[in-house]
Amino acid sequence: MTTMTVGTPVDKKRLGQTPLERQEGRFRRSLKRHSTPYLLGLVGIVWLLLLFVIPLISGLAVSLMTGNPEQGYTLTWNWSVYYDVFFNSGVSYGLFLWRALWYAAAATLVTIIIGFPMAYFIAFRVSQRWKNALLLLVALSFFVSFVIRTDMWAFVLSDQGPVLTVLRDLHLAGKDFHILGTSAAVIGGMAYNDLAFMVLPLYVALERIDPRLIEASADLYGNKTRTFTRVVLPLTRSGLFAGILLVFIDSAGDPVNASLLGGTHTYVIGQAIQDAYLTNQQYNVAAALSTVLMIVLGIILFVYARIAGTDNIEDLV
């Protein structure tokens, strides 16, 4: 009688290997397993290197050059350009930077005030068949050029535009009242152009909320205010975080709204960078201002992320 033993299959190939060869095999398998995520993210890494890291380093190098457009610029490691631009140039670049940050913060607040009710209405008060249509309307503005949208907004707010015409007909505004050329016009234009950047992340966060949580809050005698502040608002933190980042960053360096909707008293750092590069051809000054703006934004966003950011990067997806 033949007896058959059932057990774990023996890898004959491994039996013929030396301990060093088996160790090398385990190392290769481990390396393959751990390198897969990096290989999958290689395209994104190359994209960031080409379009973010290299331009950033290039801008920093240009800021440290001296010369002029006729004779060319030479890298002289002129670090004093950062001090001279803000303290010895005779131009209030610090004021322009502060004004840009203030406008961006105000525009972000306006988009939150307008965008949160819009996202909440689409997520909880609209039937499923109409949600996609309303989201398409929110994103429809992206099908039109940013400059054209802003220019049309300038027409709406002009002295002969529909807004002031109606206000004057209702005797709510005098003949000397103007909207264009004011800070309100610039902030309104920024909020108008970036509203979708706030609505869409908020909608995604609100859509992920389980309706049973809201019902449970009502069953526990929570009124609408407490339900919103204790249940809805904390669960939308990831969407609010993403929306604030998108709107604030886009508005802080924007020169278009201030150029088309503002005046001499609404000049911002984005216009200063544009004029230094295109009009005055001060390439090192423009690069220095751009570098300072990116550093300031980076510090602000890092502090904000540490204070109010999400605990898990998956919350932003």
Coordinates of C-alpha atoms in Angstrom, one line a residue, residues 3 25 27-28 52 60 73 81 93 96 106 171 180 184 209 212-213 228 237 241 264 266 299:
T3 CA 1.0 6.2 1.6
G25 CA 15.3 37.2 -3.7
F27 CA 15.0 41.9 -1.1
R28 CA 14.0 42.1 -4.8
F52 CA 6.6 73.8 -10.3
L60 CA 14.8 82.5 -7.6
Y73 CA 21.5 89.7 -16.9
V81 CA 17.4 92.8 -4.1
Y93 CA 5.3 96.8 -2.7
F96 CA 0.4 96.0 -2.6
A106 CA -12.4 88.9 1.7
H171 CA -33.3 106.5 -5.9
L180 CA -16.0 100.3 -10.5
A184 CA -15.8 96.2 -3.4
I209 CA -22.7 63.0 4.8
R212 CA -29.2 59.3 9.0
L213 CA -26.8 61.4 11.1
F228 CA -25.7 72.4 11.5
R237 CA -14.3 70.5 7.0
F241 CA -10.5 73.4 3.6
T264 CA -5.3 103.5 -8.7
T266 CA -6.8 99.0 -5.7
I299 CA 3.7 80.2 5.2

